[in-house]
């Protein structure tokens, strides 16, 4: 399409993040005219996978205020010029890297996986196992090297772990049995749901501090044991346990190859284009104006009503649409759209970093489970208080620190290297430097043929809701009591801060799909003939 100027659409989506991309795919079989815009020159938006060159541009864009307002304080660190280790020379070319802004694991029980199957896009995706979970135990003194302890996350792990004494094995087995008793869990949550998970464990299972920390790690909670509610922790541990073995032994979650959730956005966009959607990069919405189309019989059809939106795009082209959808950060330039009425208390600040490491860290991915596939991902956790900025510092991490390590099998880096995605909830007493300390302590604890080094790092801060349900799909009408055009603008929720895929996002996307189509059944469910054999890659 040479020019968009003067064109009319049923639906315009702004941004190619995961919610927009899946919604565009769901709508692409509805017979509606769909225009999908993204002001970047790549797909994925806030869930994109970036090359090194893309990352440099992204950091500048964040600091210039041009990215989603959830991102801030972005920076990239290269090894210093006087580094004699040769670490800098080990960095590959830009496109050898596919660094994930959304590296979330997907549990095997997630509703996302059958949804990708029913929509037929699974044929263009590949998933790899994330198998091993580790906890870092601090040394006896602040400057001592940390040690790694594998987290037992199944009955088999408990029985084979020689570091757990007989009494503790019995207590841990009792907990695992309770977590797998879905009928009994309902009664437990009625009694303990609003109480701290720490209190629940101490009162019912008498687990050691180390095993309490191991179970807490499986929840991926951003807060410590005493501030994590049992209603949050217990169902997540159940999810972890019941996901193991669904697609094979030794793992309960998977990661998409070639760029995490960013790869799913690209595949969804390609399938959406096959379904008839028009995709335009390097373009976005500059201004939005409500217009009355009642004087135009063609525009005022029964299907559209008398109100439409006129969008001025970044290139001064103007288009009309009945529906406009996107993240609030992509639509906030309009006088029609005001703040979503978010409760500030639901938005939390996180420190994130992405580090390229010169070694594969192979020992983190080894498995002794017969028949288990090679693991392409591992999780390492630091409990609260286990990290200090310097050996003499009295300030330790006030929140758990999580490291998700991906091998080169994911396609995110060259062979012989790995990627570490680090995350922690920000606090008044902790700076983003705690992530660098966590990574370097891990590297000192892992035994490799040659000392592993960080050869490239990107750090940034991020504002996220803890759960998707804290910021549901909304229209301006819901917040302002306005009618007509305001109700034609649908604000989609950002992804949550969860380090595993939050299934709530699919529920919110479905609500938007129902609002537009008026249908209740058939969401992201397509027949083979609709996609066609030519779309398989």
Short mmCIF file of C-alpha atoms in Angstrom, two decimals:
data_model
loop_
_atom_site.label_atom_id
_atom_site.label_comp_id
_atom_site.label_asym_id
_atom_site.label_seq_id
_atom_site.Cartn_x
_atom_site.Cartn_y
_atom_site.Cartn_z
CA UNK A 1 0.00 0.00 0.00
CA UNK A 2 1.63 3.22 -1.21
CA UNK A 3 -0.27 5.60 1.06
CA UNK A 4 -2.60 5.24 4.02
CA UNK A 5 -3.98 8.74 3.65
CA UNK A 6 -7.78 8.79 3.36
CA UNK A 7 -8.22 5.08 4.04
CA UNK A 8 -10.92 3.73 6.34
CA UNK A 9 -10.66 0.78 8.69
CA UNK A 10 -12.83 -1.15 11.06
CA UNK A 11 -9.96 -1.62 13.52
CA UNK A 12 -6.62 0.10 14.06
CA UNK A 13 -4.18 -1.46 16.52
CA UNK A 14 -1.14 0.49 17.70
CA UNK A 15 1.98 -1.37 18.80
CA UNK A 16 2.99 -4.96 18.09
CA UNK A 17 3.40 -6.13 21.70
CA UNK A 18 2.06 -9.54 22.61
CA UNK A 19 -1.49 -8.40 23.55
CA UNK A 20 -1.91 -6.37 20.33
CA UNK A 21 -0.41 -9.12 18.15
CA UNK A 22 -2.58 -11.90 19.55
CA UNK A 23 -5.68 -9.71 19.39
CA UNK A 24 -4.93 -8.76 15.78
CA UNK A 25 -4.57 -12.45 14.95
CA UNK A 26 -7.87 -13.26 16.69
CA UNK A 27 -9.65 -10.50 14.74
CA UNK A 28 -8.01 -11.31 11.39
CA UNK A 29 -10.60 -13.98 10.62
CA UNK A 30 -13.55 -11.72 11.45
CA UNK A 31 -13.88 -10.17 7.98
CA UNK A 32 -13.05 -6.72 9.37
CA UNK A 33 -10.52 -4.35 7.82
CA UNK A 34 -7.55 -4.21 10.18
CA UNK A 35 -4.59 -1.83 10.20
CA UNK A 36 -1.76 -2.66 12.59
CA UNK A 37 0.84 0.05 13.24
CA UNK A 38 4.13 0.16 15.12
CA UNK A 39 6.38 3.19 15.34
CA UNK A 40 9.45 0.95 15.62
CA UNK A 41 11.19 -0.70 12.68
CA UNK A 42 10.85 -4.08 14.39
CA UNK A 43 8.00 -6.16 15.82
CA UNK A 44 7.38 -6.81 19.50
CA UNK A 45 7.13 -3.40 21.18
CA UNK A 46 7.67 -3.80 24.93
CA UNK A 47 8.10 -7.55 24.36
CA UNK A 48 10.60 -7.26 21.50
CA UNK A 49 13.77 -9.27 20.97
CA UNK A 50 16.67 -6.94 20.20
CA UNK A 51 19.95 -7.23 18.37
CA UNK A 52 22.91 -5.37 19.90
CA UNK A 53 22.31 -2.49 17.50
CA UNK A 54 18.59 -2.48 18.29
CA UNK A 55 19.45 -2.42 22.00
CA UNK A 56 21.67 0.66 21.58
CA UNK A 57 18.84 2.46 19.78
CA UNK A 58 16.29 1.27 22.38
CA UNK A 59 18.36 2.64 25.28
CA UNK A 60 18.61 6.03 23.60
CA UNK A 61 14.89 5.99 22.87
CA UNK A 62 14.06 5.15 26.51
CA UNK A 63 16.23 7.95 27.84
CA UNK A 64 14.79 10.41 25.30
CA UNK A 65 11.28 9.58 26.53
CA UNK A 66 10.21 7.99 23.25
CA UNK A 67 9.51 4.47 24.52
CA UNK A 68 6.68 3.15 26.69
CA UNK A 69 6.67 5.25 29.89
CA UNK A 70 7.05 2.05 31.90
CA UNK A 71 10.78 2.04 30.99
CA UNK A 72 13.42 4.38 32.43
CA UNK A 73 17.11 4.77 33.33
CA UNK A 74 18.43 2.55 30.56
CA UNK A 75 22.15 2.07 29.99
CA UNK A 76 24.62 -0.25 28.26
CA UNK A 77 27.99 -1.21 29.66
CA UNK A 78 30.89 -2.57 27.59
CA UNK A 79 34.13 -3.99 29.02
CA UNK A 80 36.61 -1.17 29.56
CA UNK A 81 39.30 -0.54 26.98
CA UNK A 82 42.02 -1.50 29.45
CA UNK A 83 40.48 -4.91 30.15
CA UNK A 84 43.33 -7.30 29.38
CA UNK A 85 41.17 -10.44 29.58
CA UNK A 86 40.07 -10.12 25.97
CA UNK A 87 36.42 -10.21 27.02
CA UNK A 88 35.42 -7.41 24.66
CA UNK A 89 36.76 -9.32 21.64
CA UNK A 90 34.43 -12.25 22.39
CA UNK A 91 31.30 -10.24 21.62
CA UNK A 92 29.74 -11.43 18.37
CA UNK A 93 28.21 -9.36 15.59
CA UNK A 94 24.98 -7.49 16.28
CA UNK A 95 22.51 -9.89 14.65
CA UNK A 96 24.05 -12.87 16.44
CA UNK A 97 22.02 -11.78 19.47
CA UNK A 98 18.29 -11.79 20.08
CA UNK A 99 17.94 -10.26 23.55
CA UNK A 100 14.51 -10.54 25.13
CA UNK A 101 12.67 -7.68 26.78
CA UNK A 102 10.16 -10.40 27.76
CA UNK A 103 12.10 -13.59 28.63
CA UNK A 104 9.26 -15.09 30.69
CA UNK A 105 9.09 -18.84 31.02
CA UNK A 106 5.81 -20.48 30.05
CA UNK A 107 4.55 -23.20 32.37
CA UNK A 108 3.43 -26.35 30.61
CA UNK A 109 -0.04 -25.89 32.13
CA UNK A 110 -0.36 -22.35 30.76
CA UNK A 111 -3.45 -21.74 28.61
CA UNK A 112 -1.16 -19.95 26.14
CA UNK A 113 0.16 -23.23 24.74
CA UNK A 114 -3.20 -24.78 23.71
CA UNK A 115 -4.21 -21.34 22.38
CA UNK A 116 -1.17 -21.32 20.10
CA UNK A 117 -2.22 -24.78 18.94
CA UNK A 118 -5.86 -23.87 18.28
CA UNK A 119 -4.78 -20.78 16.33
CA UNK A 120 -2.37 -22.95 14.29
CA UNK A 121 0.62 -20.62 14.84
CA UNK A 122 2.39 -23.31 16.87
CA UNK A 123 3.72 -24.70 13.57
CA UNK A 124 6.03 -21.71 13.26
CA UNK A 125 7.24 -21.82 16.87
CA UNK A 126 9.77 -23.95 18.70
CA UNK A 127 9.91 -24.35 22.47
CA UNK A 128 12.80 -25.49 24.63
CA UNK A 129 12.84 -26.96 28.13
CA UNK A 130 13.67 -24.93 31.21
CA UNK A 131 14.63 -27.57 33.72
CA UNK A 132 16.94 -26.65 36.58
CA UNK A 133 16.27 -24.34 39.53
CA UNK A 134 19.05 -23.22 41.85
CA UNK A 135 19.36 -21.17 45.02
CA UNK A 136 22.50 -19.30 45.98
CA UNK A 137 23.60 -19.71 49.56
CA UNK A 138 25.81 -16.95 50.93
CA UNK A 139 29.23 -17.80 52.34
CA UNK A 140 29.96 -17.68 56.05
CA UNK A 141 31.58 -14.26 55.63
CA UNK A 142 30.43 -11.39 53.36
CA UNK A 143 33.47 -11.72 51.06
CA UNK A 144 33.31 -15.53 50.81
CA UNK A 145 32.27 -17.15 47.56
CA UNK A 146 28.63 -18.13 47.30
CA UNK A 147 27.60 -21.74 46.73
CA UNK A 148 24.84 -23.14 44.53
CA UNK A 149 22.19 -25.50 45.82
CA UNK A 150 19.79 -27.25 43.47
CA UNK A 151 16.16 -26.70 44.44
CA UNK A 152 14.23 -29.97 44.83
CA UNK A 153 11.03 -29.40 42.90
CA UNK A 154 9.64 -32.92 42.64
CA UNK A 155 9.40 -36.03 44.82
CA UNK A 156 12.20 -37.59 42.79
CA UNK A 157 14.44 -34.61 43.56
CA UNK A 158 13.70 -34.93 47.26
CA UNK A 159 14.55 -38.65 47.37
CA UNK A 160 17.83 -38.25 45.46
CA UNK A 161 19.09 -35.09 47.23
CA UNK A 162 21.71 -36.30 49.69
CA UNK A 163 22.04 -32.84 51.25
CA UNK A 164 18.57 -33.15 52.83
CA UNK A 165 18.41 -35.15 56.05
CA UNK A 166 15.75 -37.79 56.64
CA UNK A 167 13.56 -35.63 58.89
CA UNK A 168 13.59 -32.75 56.42
CA UNK A 169 12.79 -35.12 53.54
CA UNK A 170 9.75 -36.32 55.43
CA UNK A 171 8.59 -32.75 56.11
CA UNK A 172 9.19 -31.68 52.49
CA UNK A 173 7.37 -34.76 51.18
CA UNK A 174 4.39 -33.88 53.36
CA UNK A 175 4.36 -30.38 51.90
CA UNK A 176 4.55 -31.64 48.32
CA UNK A 177 1.69 -34.05 49.02
CA UNK A 178 -0.38 -31.17 50.40
CA UNK A 179 0.42 -28.94 47.40
CA UNK A 180 -0.77 -31.67 45.03
CA UNK A 181 -4.00 -32.27 46.94
CA UNK A 182 -6.20 -29.90 44.97
CA UNK A 183 -9.37 -30.74 46.90
CA UNK A 184 -7.75 -30.21 50.27
CA UNK A 185 -6.02 -27.03 49.09
CA UNK A 186 -9.29 -25.13 48.96
CA UNK A 187 -9.80 -25.60 52.70
CA UNK A 188 -6.19 -24.67 53.40
CA UNK A 189 -6.52 -21.42 51.48
CA UNK A 190 -9.71 -20.51 53.33
CA UNK A 191 -7.78 -20.73 56.58
CA UNK A 192 -4.34 -19.55 55.51
CA UNK A 193 -4.81 -17.63 52.25
CA UNK A 194 -4.44 -14.13 53.72
CA UNK A 195 -1.60 -15.12 56.03
CA UNK A 196 2.12 -15.02 55.19
CA UNK A 197 3.50 -18.09 53.45
CA UNK A 198 6.26 -18.20 56.07
CA UNK A 199 3.69 -18.54 58.84
CA UNK A 200 1.88 -21.29 56.90
CA UNK A 201 5.09 -23.30 56.43
CA UNK A 202 6.23 -22.93 60.04
CA UNK A 203 2.87 -23.89 61.50
CA UNK A 204 2.18 -26.90 59.31
CA UNK A 205 5.45 -28.43 58.11
CA UNK A 206 8.35 -27.29 60.34
CA UNK A 207 10.69 -26.94 57.38
CA UNK A 208 14.24 -25.64 57.74
CA UNK A 209 15.04 -22.08 56.71
CA UNK A 210 16.85 -23.35 53.62
CA UNK A 211 13.90 -25.44 52.43
CA UNK A 212 11.51 -22.58 53.15
CA UNK A 213 13.65 -20.41 50.86
CA UNK A 214 13.70 -23.10 48.17
CA UNK A 215 9.91 -23.36 48.12
CA UNK A 216 9.60 -19.58 48.11
CA UNK A 217 11.88 -19.45 45.05
CA UNK A 218 9.44 -21.68 43.12
CA UNK A 219 6.74 -19.03 43.56
CA UNK A 220 8.84 -16.37 41.78
CA UNK A 221 7.45 -13.92 44.33
CA UNK A 222 8.96 -10.42 44.13
CA UNK A 223 8.73 -10.07 47.92
CA UNK A 224 10.18 -12.01 50.85
CA UNK A 225 8.55 -14.94 52.62
CA UNK A 226 6.92 -12.85 55.32
CA UNK A 227 5.33 -10.55 52.73
CA UNK A 228 4.20 -13.28 50.32
CA UNK A 229 0.64 -14.43 50.99
CA UNK A 230 -0.18 -18.12 51.06
CA UNK A 231 -2.97 -17.47 48.52
CA UNK A 232 -0.26 -16.35 46.09
CA UNK A 233 2.42 -18.92 46.89
CA UNK A 234 0.61 -22.24 47.26
CA UNK A 235 -1.25 -22.26 43.88
CA UNK A 236 1.97 -21.27 42.11
CA UNK A 237 3.92 -24.12 43.66
CA UNK A 238 1.06 -26.44 42.68
CA UNK A 239 1.30 -25.11 39.12
CA UNK A 240 5.03 -25.79 39.12
CA UNK A 241 4.66 -29.35 40.42
CA UNK A 242 1.76 -30.32 38.16
CA UNK A 243 3.49 -28.91 35.06
CA UNK A 244 6.46 -31.26 35.40
CA UNK A 245 6.21 -34.22 33.03
CA UNK A 246 3.44 -32.90 30.78
CA UNK A 247 5.73 -32.67 27.75
CA UNK A 248 8.50 -34.88 29.05
CA UNK A 249 10.44 -35.74 32.21
CA UNK A 250 12.60 -33.29 34.11
CA UNK A 251 10.97 -29.94 33.30
CA UNK A 252 7.75 -28.05 33.91
CA UNK A 253 8.19 -24.94 31.80
CA UNK A 254 9.39 -23.92 28.36
CA UNK A 255 10.89 -20.89 26.63
CA UNK A 256 10.23 -19.89 23.01
CA UNK A 257 13.29 -20.14 20.77
CA UNK A 258 14.70 -17.09 18.94
CA UNK A 259 13.58 -14.34 21.31
CA UNK A 260 11.14 -15.30 24.05
CA UNK A 261 7.68 -13.78 23.84
CA UNK A 262 8.99 -11.48 21.09
CA UNK A 263 9.12 -14.48 18.75
CA UNK A 264 5.45 -15.22 19.46
CA UNK A 265 4.53 -11.64 18.54
CA UNK A 266 6.32 -11.93 15.20
CA UNK A 267 4.66 -15.24 14.36
CA UNK A 268 1.24 -13.87 15.35
CA UNK A 269 1.76 -10.80 13.17
CA UNK A 270 2.76 -12.93 10.16
CA UNK A 271 -0.33 -15.09 10.62
CA UNK A 272 -2.46 -11.96 11.05
CA UNK A 273 -1.16 -10.64 7.74
CA UNK A 274 -2.10 -13.92 6.05
CA UNK A 275 -5.59 -13.45 7.50
CA UNK A 276 -5.89 -10.07 5.80
CA UNK A 277 -4.42 -7.58 8.28
CA UNK A 278 -2.25 -4.73 6.97
CA UNK A 279 0.99 -4.17 8.93
CA UNK A 280 2.95 -0.93 8.78
CA UNK A 281 6.16 -0.34 10.76
CA UNK A 282 7.83 3.04 11.42
CA UNK A 283 4.44 4.67 11.88
CA UNK A 284 2.16 5.40 14.80
CA UNK A 285 -0.71 7.60 15.91
CA UNK A 286 0.05 11.28 16.51
CA UNK A 287 -3.43 12.68 17.24
CA UNK A 288 -6.93 11.26 17.57
CA UNK A 289 -10.15 13.12 16.83
CA UNK A 290 -13.77 11.99 17.12
CA UNK A 291 -15.82 12.77 14.02
CA UNK A 292 -19.55 12.49 13.30
CA UNK A 293 -20.06 10.44 10.16
CA UNK A 294 -23.86 10.58 10.22
CA UNK A 295 -23.88 12.86 7.18
CA UNK A 296 -22.12 10.19 5.15
CA UNK A 297 -24.53 7.30 4.46
CA UNK A 298 -21.64 4.96 3.73
CA UNK A 299 -19.88 5.71 7.03
CA UNK A 300 -23.09 5.73 9.05
CA UNK A 301 -23.89 2.15 8.19
CA UNK A 302 -25.62 -0.06 10.71
CA UNK A 303 -22.31 -1.79 11.28
CA UNK A 304 -20.38 1.31 12.27
CA UNK A 305 -22.86 3.73 13.78
CA UNK A 306 -22.55 7.49 13.41
CA UNK A 307 -19.28 8.02 15.26
CA UNK A 308 -15.79 7.28 13.99
CA UNK A 309 -12.26 8.24 14.92
CA UNK A 310 -9.93 10.18 12.66
CA UNK A 311 -6.27 9.44 13.31
CA UNK A 312 -3.39 11.60 12.22
CA UNK A 313 -0.40 9.34 11.79
CA UNK A 314 3.22 10.30 12.32
CA UNK A 315 3.68 10.98 8.63
CA UNK A 316 0.69 13.42 8.58
CA UNK A 317 -1.48 10.84 6.83
CA UNK A 318 -5.07 10.66 8.09
CA UNK A 319 -7.15 7.52 8.43
CA UNK A 320 -10.58 6.74 9.89
CA UNK A 321 -11.52 3.82 12.08
CA UNK A 322 -14.35 2.54 14.19
CA UNK A 323 -12.11 0.93 16.81
CA UNK A 324 -8.70 1.97 18.14
CA UNK A 325 -6.69 -0.31 20.44
CA UNK A 326 -3.25 -0.23 22.05
CA UNK A 327 -1.23 0.31 25.19
CA UNK A 328 -2.00 3.54 27.03
CA UNK A 329 1.59 4.69 26.41
CA UNK A 330 1.03 4.50 22.64
CA UNK A 331 -2.30 6.34 22.74
CA UNK A 332 -1.75 9.00 25.41
CA UNK A 333 -1.27 11.88 22.96
CA UNK A 334 -5.01 12.18 22.40
CA UNK A 335 -7.36 14.50 24.24
CA UNK A 336 -9.94 11.70 24.03
CA UNK A 337 -7.75 9.44 26.13
CA UNK A 338 -6.95 10.34 29.69
CA UNK A 339 -5.20 8.34 32.39
CA UNK A 340 -6.64 4.88 32.80
CA UNK A 341 -7.37 5.50 36.44
CA UNK A 342 -4.70 3.04 37.53
CA UNK A 343 -4.16 2.73 41.23
CA UNK A 344 -0.51 3.80 41.65
CA UNK A 345 -0.10 1.19 44.37
CA UNK A 346 -0.53 -1.57 41.78
CA UNK A 347 2.44 -0.34 39.72
CA UNK A 348 5.79 -1.45 41.15
CA UNK A 349 9.32 -0.52 40.10
CA UNK A 350 11.70 -3.30 39.09
CA UNK A 351 15.37 -3.30 38.17
CA UNK A 352 16.21 -5.43 35.14
CA UNK A 353 19.42 -6.28 33.35
CA UNK A 354 20.47 -8.42 30.40
CA UNK A 355 24.05 -9.73 30.46
CA UNK A 356 26.00 -11.55 27.76
CA UNK A 357 28.43 -14.02 29.35
CA UNK A 358 31.54 -15.40 27.68
CA UNK A 359 30.89 -18.97 28.87
CA UNK A 360 27.99 -21.41 28.34
CA UNK A 361 27.81 -22.13 32.14
CA UNK A 362 27.13 -25.74 31.19
CA UNK A 363 26.97 -27.08 34.74
CA UNK A 364 23.75 -25.13 35.40
CA UNK A 365 21.89 -27.13 32.74
CA UNK A 366 23.00 -30.70 33.46
CA UNK A 367 20.31 -33.20 34.37
CA UNK A 368 20.42 -36.68 35.87
CA UNK A 369 16.79 -37.47 35.05
CA UNK A 370 16.50 -40.29 32.53
CA UNK A 371 14.85 -39.30 29.29
CA UNK A 372 14.87 -35.57 30.08
CA UNK A 373 15.56 -33.30 27.08
CA UNK A 374 18.54 -30.93 27.14
CA UNK A 375 17.68 -27.88 29.23
CA UNK A 376 18.01 -24.53 27.49
CA UNK A 377 17.14 -22.51 30.56
CA UNK A 378 17.82 -22.43 34.29
CA UNK A 379 16.67 -20.22 37.16
CA UNK A 380 18.96 -19.01 39.94
CA UNK A 381 17.52 -17.22 42.98
CA UNK A 382 19.05 -15.15 45.76
CA UNK A 383 16.92 -15.01 48.91
CA UNK A 384 16.45 -11.73 50.75
CA UNK A 385 19.60 -10.65 52.60
CA UNK A 386 21.97 -12.94 50.70
CA UNK A 387 23.63 -10.19 48.64
CA UNK A 388 25.71 -7.22 49.74
CA UNK A 389 26.85 -4.44 47.40
CA UNK A 390 30.39 -4.69 48.83
CA UNK A 391 31.89 -7.14 51.33
CA UNK A 392 31.81 -4.45 54.03
CA UNK A 393 28.38 -3.06 53.16
CA UNK A 394 25.60 -3.35 55.72
CA UNK A 395 23.00 -3.03 52.95
CA UNK A 396 21.74 -6.32 51.52
CA UNK A 397 19.07 -7.11 48.96
CA UNK A 398 15.65 -6.32 50.43
CA UNK A 399 13.86 -8.37 47.75
CA UNK A 400 14.67 -11.72 46.11
CA UNK A 401 16.90 -11.52 43.04
CA UNK A 402 16.09 -13.84 40.15
CA UNK A 403 18.45 -14.79 37.34
CA UNK A 404 17.08 -16.60 34.29
CA UNK A 405 19.93 -18.07 32.25
CA UNK A 406 19.40 -19.04 28.60
CA UNK A 407 21.81 -21.14 26.56
CA UNK A 408 22.85 -20.52 22.97
CA UNK A 409 20.35 -23.23 21.94
CA UNK A 410 17.68 -20.54 22.31
CA UNK A 411 19.21 -18.62 19.40
CA UNK A 412 19.69 -15.60 21.66
CA UNK A 413 23.50 -15.63 21.51
CA UNK A 414 26.42 -17.36 19.72
CA UNK A 415 27.68 -20.82 20.71
CA UNK A 416 29.94 -20.79 23.73
CA UNK A 417 28.03 -17.96 25.42
CA UNK A 418 24.84 -17.56 27.44
CA UNK A 419 22.44 -14.78 28.39
CA UNK A 420 21.53 -13.89 31.98
CA UNK A 421 18.26 -12.00 32.57
CA UNK A 422 18.32 -10.50 36.07
CA UNK A 423 15.39 -8.98 37.95
CA UNK A 424 14.50 -7.66 41.39
CA UNK A 425 11.86 -5.45 42.95
CA UNK A 426 13.30 -1.99 43.62
CA UNK A 427 13.44 -0.70 47.18
CA UNK A 428 14.70 2.40 48.99
CA UNK A 429 17.76 0.55 50.27
CA UNK A 430 18.71 -1.28 47.07
CA UNK A 431 20.11 0.06 43.80
CA UNK A 432 20.24 -1.60 40.42
CA UNK A 433 23.88 -2.45 41.15
CA UNK A 434 22.63 -5.41 43.19
CA UNK A 435 21.94 -7.20 39.88
CA UNK A 436 25.58 -6.84 38.82
CA UNK A 437 26.67 -8.22 42.19
CA UNK A 438 24.28 -11.17 41.79
CA UNK A 439 25.60 -12.03 38.34
CA UNK A 440 29.25 -11.80 39.35
CA UNK A 441 28.67 -13.94 42.46
CA UNK A 442 27.02 -16.57 40.29
CA UNK A 443 29.95 -16.57 37.87
CA UNK A 444 32.36 -17.03 40.77
CA UNK A 445 30.33 -19.99 42.05
CA UNK A 446 30.13 -21.88 38.74
CA UNK A 447 33.02 -24.15 37.81
CA UNK A 448 34.04 -23.69 34.16
CA UNK A 449 37.15 -24.52 32.10
CA UNK A 450 37.94 -20.81 31.88
CA UNK A 451 36.64 -18.06 34.20
CA UNK A 452 33.34 -16.75 32.78
CA UNK A 453 33.08 -13.01 32.26
CA UNK A 454 30.32 -10.54 31.48
CA UNK A 455 31.11 -9.04 28.07
CA UNK A 456 28.04 -6.81 27.59
CA UNK A 457 25.24 -5.58 29.86
CA UNK A 458 22.04 -3.58 29.39
CA UNK A 459 20.31 -2.29 32.53
CA UNK A 460 17.01 -0.46 32.96
CA UNK A 461 14.16 0.19 35.35
CA UNK A 462 10.60 -0.87 34.64
CA UNK A 463 7.19 -0.08 36.11
CA UNK A 464 4.83 -3.04 36.05
CA UNK A 465 1.69 -4.24 37.77
CA UNK A 466 2.25 -7.42 39.75
CA UNK A 467 -0.73 -9.05 38.03
CA UNK A 468 -2.50 -8.37 34.72
CA UNK A 469 -5.77 -8.20 36.68
CA UNK A 470 -4.47 -5.02 38.34
CA UNK A 471 -4.82 -3.16 35.01
CA UNK A 472 -7.61 -4.80 32.97
CA UNK A 473 -8.82 -3.99 29.46
CA UNK A 474 -10.60 -0.66 29.63
CA UNK A 475 -12.17 2.07 27.55
CA UNK A 476 -12.37 5.74 28.38
CA UNK A 477 -16.09 5.38 29.00
CA UNK A 478 -15.42 3.20 32.01
CA UNK A 479 -13.36 5.95 33.63
CA UNK A 480 -15.13 9.09 32.48
CA UNK A 481 -18.74 8.11 31.93
CA UNK A 482 -18.41 9.42 28.38
CA UNK A 483 -20.16 7.95 25.35
CA UNK A 484 -19.56 7.30 21.70
CA UNK A 485 -16.00 7.83 20.52
CA UNK A 486 -14.43 7.35 23.94
CA UNK A 487 -15.91 3.87 24.09
CA UNK A 488 -14.34 3.07 20.72
CA UNK A 489 -10.85 3.40 22.20
CA UNK A 490 -9.79 0.25 24.05
CA UNK A 491 -6.75 0.36 26.29
CA UNK A 492 -5.01 -3.01 26.44
CA UNK A 493 -3.15 -4.05 29.59
CA UNK A 494 0.63 -4.20 29.64
CA UNK A 495 2.25 -7.48 30.48
CA UNK A 496 2.62 -7.96 34.24
CA UNK A 497 5.85 -8.10 36.20
CA UNK A 498 5.54 -11.88 36.55
CA UNK A 499 8.68 -13.81 35.55
CA UNK A 500 6.43 -16.56 34.19
CA UNK A 501 3.77 -15.92 31.56
CA UNK A 502 0.65 -14.48 33.19
CA UNK A 503 -2.38 -16.29 31.74
CA UNK A 504 -4.51 -13.32 32.76
CA UNK A 505 -3.36 -11.49 29.64
CA UNK A 506 -5.27 -13.93 27.41
CA UNK A 507 -8.44 -13.41 29.42
CA UNK A 508 -8.14 -9.64 28.93
CA UNK A 509 -7.45 -9.97 25.20
CA UNK A 510 -10.50 -12.19 24.87
CA UNK A 511 -12.65 -9.51 26.55
CA UNK A 512 -11.53 -6.97 23.93
CA UNK A 513 -12.25 -9.49 21.16
CA UNK A 514 -15.78 -10.08 22.53
CA UNK A 515 -16.42 -6.34 22.75
CA UNK A 516 -15.51 -5.83 19.10
CA UNK A 517 -17.01 -8.96 17.54
CA UNK A 518 -19.97 -9.59 19.85
CA UNK A 519 -19.04 -13.28 19.82
CA UNK A 520 -18.55 -15.53 22.82
CA UNK A 521 -17.04 -18.59 21.13
CA UNK A 522 -14.22 -19.08 18.65
CA UNK A 523 -11.52 -16.90 20.19
CA UNK A 524 -8.20 -17.78 18.50
CA UNK A 525 -9.64 -21.03 17.17
CA UNK A 526 -9.12 -21.53 13.43
CA UNK A 527 -9.54 -24.35 10.96
CA UNK A 528 -6.52 -25.60 9.02
CA UNK A 529 -7.90 -24.39 5.71
CA UNK A 530 -8.09 -20.80 7.00
CA UNK A 531 -4.35 -20.52 7.55
CA UNK A 532 -3.23 -22.60 4.63
CA UNK A 533 -0.27 -24.90 4.18
CA UNK A 534 1.84 -22.16 2.62
CA UNK A 535 2.13 -20.41 5.97
CA UNK A 536 4.22 -23.14 7.54
CA UNK A 537 7.89 -22.33 7.71
#
